[in-house]
Amino acid sequence: MMRLTVWLMGVVLLGLSSLATADTDPYKEGKDYTVLAEPLPAGVAPVTMYFYYGCRACYQLAEPVAGWSAEKKIPVGLVPAHSENGLVEAARLYHALGVLGQLKHYRAGYVLFQSQNHKAQGADRINEFLDEIGQDRDAFWAAWESDAVNQRLAGSLELTRLAGIASTPAFVVHGRYKVELSVIESADGLFELLEYLVREKQAAAVSQAPSVTS
């Protein structure tokens, strides 16, 4: 009887310990983040940031995200969010800069898309932008319509679809855990949540990744 009592007490204490651990988890699935029904393909960065050049919050976060990534040594991949017919020109600009090796100037695209009162618009405004960053116009417009850019557009479209991105900015950690800005109260809060997901969910993401033989 004594052994049974001791065993039962052990089970109760173990259960209480589990409850205490669960209660101390600072973030909750469905409240602070969601789990994608279908993960992003293998090979994506630990953190993927979905953005749109016309999004002011994306612009405001661009530099802080880069600084956080460098400080914490957590790579952040960038994906221009778009549909088949919406936000495509902004995504095409980003991919054209990428094909030309000019992503060091990618943040300038925010200014390009958000300067509505500029005297030049459309292709003329892009040409001014190219002159500002020292990019040859002919090379840029050749890249703009190239197969390489179209392939990258197809890739970002698929990543946008898989993550179910409806607004920007949005983040996906380890290709599976999505964080939307609507649940974040500050940049510090965002970075704390992202770092938590990077550190705590890595093993789970790997174990749940689809097998290449399935």
mmCIF file of C-alpha atoms in Angstrom:
data_model
loop_
_atom_site.group_PDB
_atom_site.id
_atom_site.type_symbol
_atom_site.label_atom_id
_atom_site.label_comp_id
_atom_site.label_asym_id
_atom_site.label_seq_id
_atom_site.Cartn_x
_atom_site.Cartn_y
_atom_site.Cartn_z
ATOM 1 C CA MET A 1 0.000 0.000 0.000
ATOM 2 C CA MET A 2 2.880 2.336 0.862
ATOM 3 C CA ARG A 3 4.498 1.738 -2.547
ATOM 4 C CA LEU A 4 1.200 2.456 -4.317
ATOM 5 C CA THR A 5 0.788 5.707 -2.390
ATOM 6 C CA VAL A 6 4.316 6.831 -3.249
ATOM 7 C CA TRP A 7 3.762 5.950 -6.933
ATOM 8 C CA LEU A 8 0.496 7.892 -7.059
ATOM 9 C CA MET A 9 2.130 10.916 -5.450
ATOM 10 C CA GLY A 10 4.852 10.748 -8.089
ATOM 11 C CA VAL A 11 2.266 10.710 -10.876
ATOM 12 C CA VAL A 12 0.446 13.695 -9.361
ATOM 13 C CA LEU A 13 3.677 15.670 -8.952
ATOM 14 C CA LEU A 14 4.666 14.861 -12.523
ATOM 15 C CA GLY A 15 1.284 16.086 -13.744
ATOM 16 C CA LEU A 16 1.563 19.282 -11.722
ATOM 17 C CA SER A 17 5.057 19.834 -13.086
ATOM 18 C CA SER A 18 3.762 19.487 -16.647
ATOM 19 C CA LEU A 19 0.948 21.940 -15.965
ATOM 20 C CA ALA A 20 3.379 24.415 -14.455
ATOM 21 C CA THR A 21 5.611 24.158 -17.508
ATOM 22 C CA ALA A 22 2.661 24.705 -19.835
ATOM 23 C CA ASP A 23 1.507 27.723 -17.835
ATOM 24 C CA THR A 24 4.932 29.341 -18.046
ATOM 25 C CA ASP A 25 5.054 29.134 -21.852
ATOM 26 C CA PRO A 26 5.037 32.850 -22.758
ATOM 27 C CA TYR A 27 3.431 32.409 -26.189
ATOM 28 C CA LYS A 28 0.392 30.449 -27.292
ATOM 29 C CA GLU A 29 -0.407 28.826 -30.607
ATOM 30 C CA GLY A 30 -3.518 30.381 -32.126
ATOM 31 C CA LYS A 31 -3.000 33.594 -30.154
ATOM 32 C CA ASP A 32 0.556 34.724 -30.749
ATOM 33 C CA TYR A 33 1.329 32.575 -33.799
ATOM 34 C CA THR A 34 -0.288 29.994 -36.052
ATOM 35 C CA VAL A 35 1.031 26.770 -37.537
ATOM 36 C CA LEU A 36 0.876 26.458 -41.316
ATOM 37 C CA ALA A 37 -1.143 23.534 -42.628
ATOM 38 C CA GLU A 38 1.568 22.975 -45.230
ATOM 39 C CA PRO A 39 5.140 24.002 -44.418
ATOM 40 C CA LEU A 40 7.308 26.067 -46.695
ATOM 41 C CA PRO A 41 9.807 24.104 -48.793
ATOM 42 C CA ALA A 42 13.057 22.958 -47.222
ATOM 43 C CA GLY A 43 15.907 25.412 -47.491
ATOM 44 C CA VAL A 44 14.114 28.608 -46.452
ATOM 45 C CA ALA A 45 15.816 30.845 -43.896
ATOM 46 C CA PRO A 46 15.062 30.358 -40.178
ATOM 47 C CA VAL A 47 12.912 33.502 -40.442
ATOM 48 C CA THR A 48 11.091 34.559 -43.598
ATOM 49 C CA MET A 49 9.769 38.114 -43.800
ATOM 50 C CA TYR A 50 6.961 38.813 -46.259
ATOM 51 C CA PHE A 51 6.830 42.429 -47.347
ATOM 52 C CA TYR A 52 5.358 44.826 -49.890
ATOM 53 C CA TYR A 53 7.085 47.989 -51.071
ATOM 54 C CA GLY A 54 3.899 49.996 -50.606
ATOM 55 C CA CYS A 55 3.591 48.901 -46.958
ATOM 56 C CA ARG A 56 4.682 51.616 -44.529
ATOM 57 C CA ALA A 57 5.042 49.223 -41.593
ATOM 58 C CA CYS A 58 7.336 47.036 -43.719
ATOM 59 C CA TYR A 59 9.475 50.086 -44.476
ATOM 60 C CA GLN A 60 9.656 51.031 -40.809
ATOM 61 C CA LEU A 61 10.683 47.496 -39.850
ATOM 62 C CA ALA A 62 13.225 46.928 -42.626
ATOM 63 C CA GLU A 63 16.217 48.424 -40.833
ATOM 64 C CA PRO A 64 15.343 47.102 -37.325
ATOM 65 C CA VAL A 65 14.861 43.588 -38.739
ATOM 66 C CA ALA A 66 18.253 43.757 -40.448
ATOM 67 C CA GLY A 67 19.868 44.932 -37.213
ATOM 68 C CA TRP A 68 18.178 42.221 -35.146
ATOM 69 C CA SER A 69 19.221 39.566 -37.648
ATOM 70 C CA ALA A 70 22.858 40.681 -37.490
ATOM 71 C CA GLU A 71 22.900 40.983 -33.701
ATOM 72 C CA LYS A 72 21.282 37.610 -33.026
ATOM 73 C CA LYS A 73 22.946 35.871 -35.988
ATOM 74 C CA ILE A 74 19.548 34.657 -37.178
ATOM 75 C CA PRO A 75 19.260 34.764 -40.980
ATOM 76 C CA VAL A 76 16.130 36.447 -42.342
ATOM 77 C CA GLY A 77 14.958 35.718 -45.876
ATOM 78 C CA LEU A 78 12.876 38.296 -47.732
ATOM 79 C CA VAL A 79 9.855 37.406 -49.866
ATOM 80 C CA PRO A 80 7.829 40.057 -51.715
ATOM 81 C CA ALA A 81 4.199 39.106 -51.100
ATOM 82 C CA HIS A 82 1.889 39.152 -54.114
ATOM 83 C CA SER A 83 -0.873 37.327 -55.932
ATOM 84 C CA GLU A 84 -1.037 36.491 -59.621
ATOM 85 C CA ASN A 85 -2.425 39.928 -60.446
ATOM 86 C CA GLY A 86 -1.848 42.025 -57.350
ATOM 87 C CA LEU A 87 1.345 43.712 -56.079
ATOM 88 C CA VAL A 88 3.263 42.089 -58.931
ATOM 89 C CA GLU A 89 5.223 45.160 -60.077
ATOM 90 C CA ALA A 90 6.676 45.663 -56.606
ATOM 91 C CA ALA A 91 7.710 42.011 -56.451
ATOM 92 C CA ARG A 92 9.158 42.219 -59.967
ATOM 93 C CA LEU A 93 11.272 45.213 -58.943
ATOM 94 C CA TYR A 94 12.720 43.291 -56.002
ATOM 95 C CA HIS A 95 13.489 40.241 -58.132
ATOM 96 C CA ALA A 96 15.032 42.335 -60.910
ATOM 97 C CA LEU A 97 17.364 43.933 -58.364
ATOM 98 C CA GLY A 98 18.204 40.440 -57.146
ATOM 99 C CA VAL A 99 19.030 39.134 -60.618
ATOM 100 C CA LEU A 100 21.283 42.151 -61.158
ATOM 101 C CA GLY A 101 23.051 41.706 -57.814
ATOM 102 C CA GLN A 102 21.672 44.994 -56.526
ATOM 103 C CA LEU A 103 19.752 43.892 -53.433
ATOM 104 C CA LYS A 104 21.957 46.164 -51.337
ATOM 105 C CA HIS A 105 19.596 48.856 -52.656
ATOM 106 C CA TYR A 106 16.398 46.927 -52.009
ATOM 107 C CA ARG A 107 15.205 49.264 -49.230
ATOM 108 C CA ALA A 108 15.195 52.167 -51.655
ATOM 109 C CA GLY A 109 12.266 50.443 -53.342
ATOM 110 C CA TYR A 110 10.086 51.484 -50.410
ATOM 111 C CA VAL A 111 10.746 55.137 -51.154
ATOM 112 C CA LEU A 112 10.068 54.524 -54.834
ATOM 113 C CA PHE A 113 6.641 53.023 -54.167
ATOM 114 C CA GLN A 114 5.643 55.353 -51.355
ATOM 115 C CA SER A 115 6.581 58.705 -52.927
ATOM 116 C CA GLN A 116 3.180 59.355 -54.486
ATOM 117 C CA ASN A 117 3.757 63.090 -54.864
ATOM 118 C CA HIS A 118 6.923 62.757 -56.918
ATOM 119 C CA LYS A 119 6.730 64.585 -60.236
ATOM 120 C CA ALA A 120 7.701 61.433 -62.166
ATOM 121 C CA GLN A 121 5.735 58.197 -61.915
ATOM 122 C CA GLY A 122 5.722 54.778 -63.551
ATOM 123 C CA ALA A 123 8.693 53.855 -65.759
ATOM 124 C CA ASP A 124 10.060 57.413 -65.594
ATOM 125 C CA ARG A 125 10.222 57.246 -61.806
ATOM 126 C CA ILE A 126 11.919 53.836 -61.947
ATOM 127 C CA ASN A 127 14.480 55.236 -64.377
ATOM 128 C CA GLU A 128 15.248 58.038 -61.944
ATOM 129 C CA PHE A 129 15.586 55.436 -59.209
ATOM 130 C CA LEU A 130 18.017 53.441 -61.372
ATOM 131 C CA ASP A 131 20.107 56.547 -61.950
ATOM 132 C CA GLU A 132 20.158 57.221 -58.215
ATOM 133 C CA ILE A 133 21.586 53.775 -57.432
ATOM 134 C CA GLY A 134 23.926 53.715 -60.435
ATOM 135 C CA GLN A 135 22.150 50.899 -62.276
ATOM 136 C CA ASP A 136 22.247 50.782 -66.076
ATOM 137 C CA ARG A 137 18.722 51.285 -67.399
ATOM 138 C CA ASP A 138 18.964 48.904 -70.363
ATOM 139 C CA ALA A 139 20.309 46.090 -68.205
ATOM 140 C CA PHE A 140 17.539 46.646 -65.679
ATOM 141 C CA TRP A 141 14.688 46.592 -68.186
ATOM 142 C CA ALA A 142 16.161 43.495 -69.823
ATOM 143 C CA ALA A 143 16.158 41.796 -66.416
ATOM 144 C CA TRP A 144 12.631 43.070 -65.694
ATOM 145 C CA GLU A 145 11.151 40.855 -68.418
ATOM 146 C CA SER A 146 13.678 38.023 -68.155
ATOM 147 C CA ASP A 147 12.984 34.347 -67.528
ATOM 148 C CA ALA A 148 15.130 34.570 -64.403
ATOM 149 C CA VAL A 149 12.850 37.202 -62.874
ATOM 150 C CA ASN A 150 9.718 35.342 -63.965
ATOM 151 C CA GLN A 151 11.004 32.204 -62.249
ATOM 152 C CA ARG A 152 11.625 34.126 -59.055
ATOM 153 C CA LEU A 153 8.142 35.608 -59.284
ATOM 154 C CA ALA A 154 6.686 32.114 -59.540
ATOM 155 C CA GLY A 155 8.657 31.168 -56.436
ATOM 156 C CA SER A 156 7.511 34.138 -54.353
ATOM 157 C CA LEU A 157 3.926 33.576 -55.496
ATOM 158 C CA GLU A 158 4.080 29.982 -54.264
ATOM 159 C CA LEU A 159 5.637 31.001 -50.945
ATOM 160 C CA THR A 160 2.932 33.632 -50.501
ATOM 161 C CA ARG A 161 0.252 31.038 -51.217
ATOM 162 C CA LEU A 162 1.705 28.403 -48.896
ATOM 163 C CA ALA A 163 1.915 30.846 -45.993
ATOM 164 C CA GLY A 164 -1.573 32.238 -46.636
ATOM 165 C CA ILE A 165 -0.299 35.804 -46.510
ATOM 166 C CA ALA A 166 -3.186 38.281 -46.507
ATOM 167 C CA SER A 167 -1.341 41.342 -45.188
ATOM 168 C CA THR A 168 2.186 42.554 -44.642
ATOM 169 C CA PRO A 169 4.495 42.500 -42.877
ATOM 170 C CA ALA A 170 4.254 38.869 -41.834
ATOM 171 C CA PHE A 171 6.874 36.365 -40.698
ATOM 172 C CA VAL A 172 7.262 32.602 -40.893
ATOM 173 C CA VAL A 173 9.727 30.849 -38.601
ATOM 174 C CA HIS A 174 11.307 27.541 -39.590
ATOM 175 C CA GLY A 175 8.946 27.395 -42.550
ATOM 176 C CA ARG A 176 5.985 26.567 -40.301
ATOM 177 C CA TYR A 177 5.161 29.125 -37.586
ATOM 178 C CA LYS A 178 3.470 32.285 -38.851
ATOM 179 C CA VAL A 179 3.492 35.601 -37.006
ATOM 180 C CA GLU A 180 1.261 38.434 -38.177
ATOM 181 C CA LEU A 181 1.737 42.036 -37.148
ATOM 182 C CA SER A 182 -1.803 42.291 -35.758
ATOM 183 C CA VAL A 183 -0.733 40.341 -32.641
ATOM 184 C CA ILE A 184 2.389 42.438 -32.010
ATOM 185 C CA GLU A 185 2.388 45.600 -29.886
ATOM 186 C CA SER A 186 5.975 46.720 -30.514
ATOM 187 C CA ALA A 187 9.115 45.919 -32.495
ATOM 188 C CA ASP A 188 10.737 44.584 -29.315
ATOM 189 C CA GLY A 189 7.758 42.303 -28.784
ATOM 190 C CA LEU A 190 8.029 41.049 -32.347
ATOM 191 C CA PHE A 191 11.718 40.235 -31.997
ATOM 192 C CA GLU A 192 11.174 38.472 -28.664
ATOM 193 C CA LEU A 193 8.493 36.272 -30.222
ATOM 194 C CA LEU A 194 10.568 35.524 -33.314
ATOM 195 C CA GLU A 195 13.598 34.597 -31.228
ATOM 196 C CA TYR A 196 11.460 32.361 -29.012
ATOM 197 C CA LEU A 197 10.094 30.519 -32.041
ATOM 198 C CA VAL A 198 13.553 30.202 -33.604
ATOM 199 C CA ARG A 199 15.044 28.729 -30.429
ATOM 200 C CA GLU A 200 12.156 26.668 -29.095
ATOM 201 C CA LYS A 201 10.526 25.344 -32.253
ATOM 202 C CA GLN A 202 13.555 24.278 -34.281
ATOM 203 C CA ALA A 203 13.470 20.604 -33.257
ATOM 204 C CA ALA A 204 9.703 20.409 -33.760
ATOM 205 C CA ALA A 205 9.942 21.949 -37.213
ATOM 206 C CA VAL A 206 12.593 19.444 -38.273
ATOM 207 C CA SER A 207 10.649 16.470 -36.931
ATOM 208 C CA GLN A 208 7.471 17.574 -38.716
ATOM 209 C CA ALA A 209 9.131 18.351 -42.049
ATOM 210 C CA PRO A 210 7.817 16.227 -44.929
ATOM 211 C CA SER A 211 10.084 13.384 -46.009
ATOM 212 C CA VAL A 212 11.658 13.659 -49.436
ATOM 213 C CA THR A 213 10.582 10.057 -50.028
ATOM 214 C CA SER A 214 6.942 10.556 -49.096
#
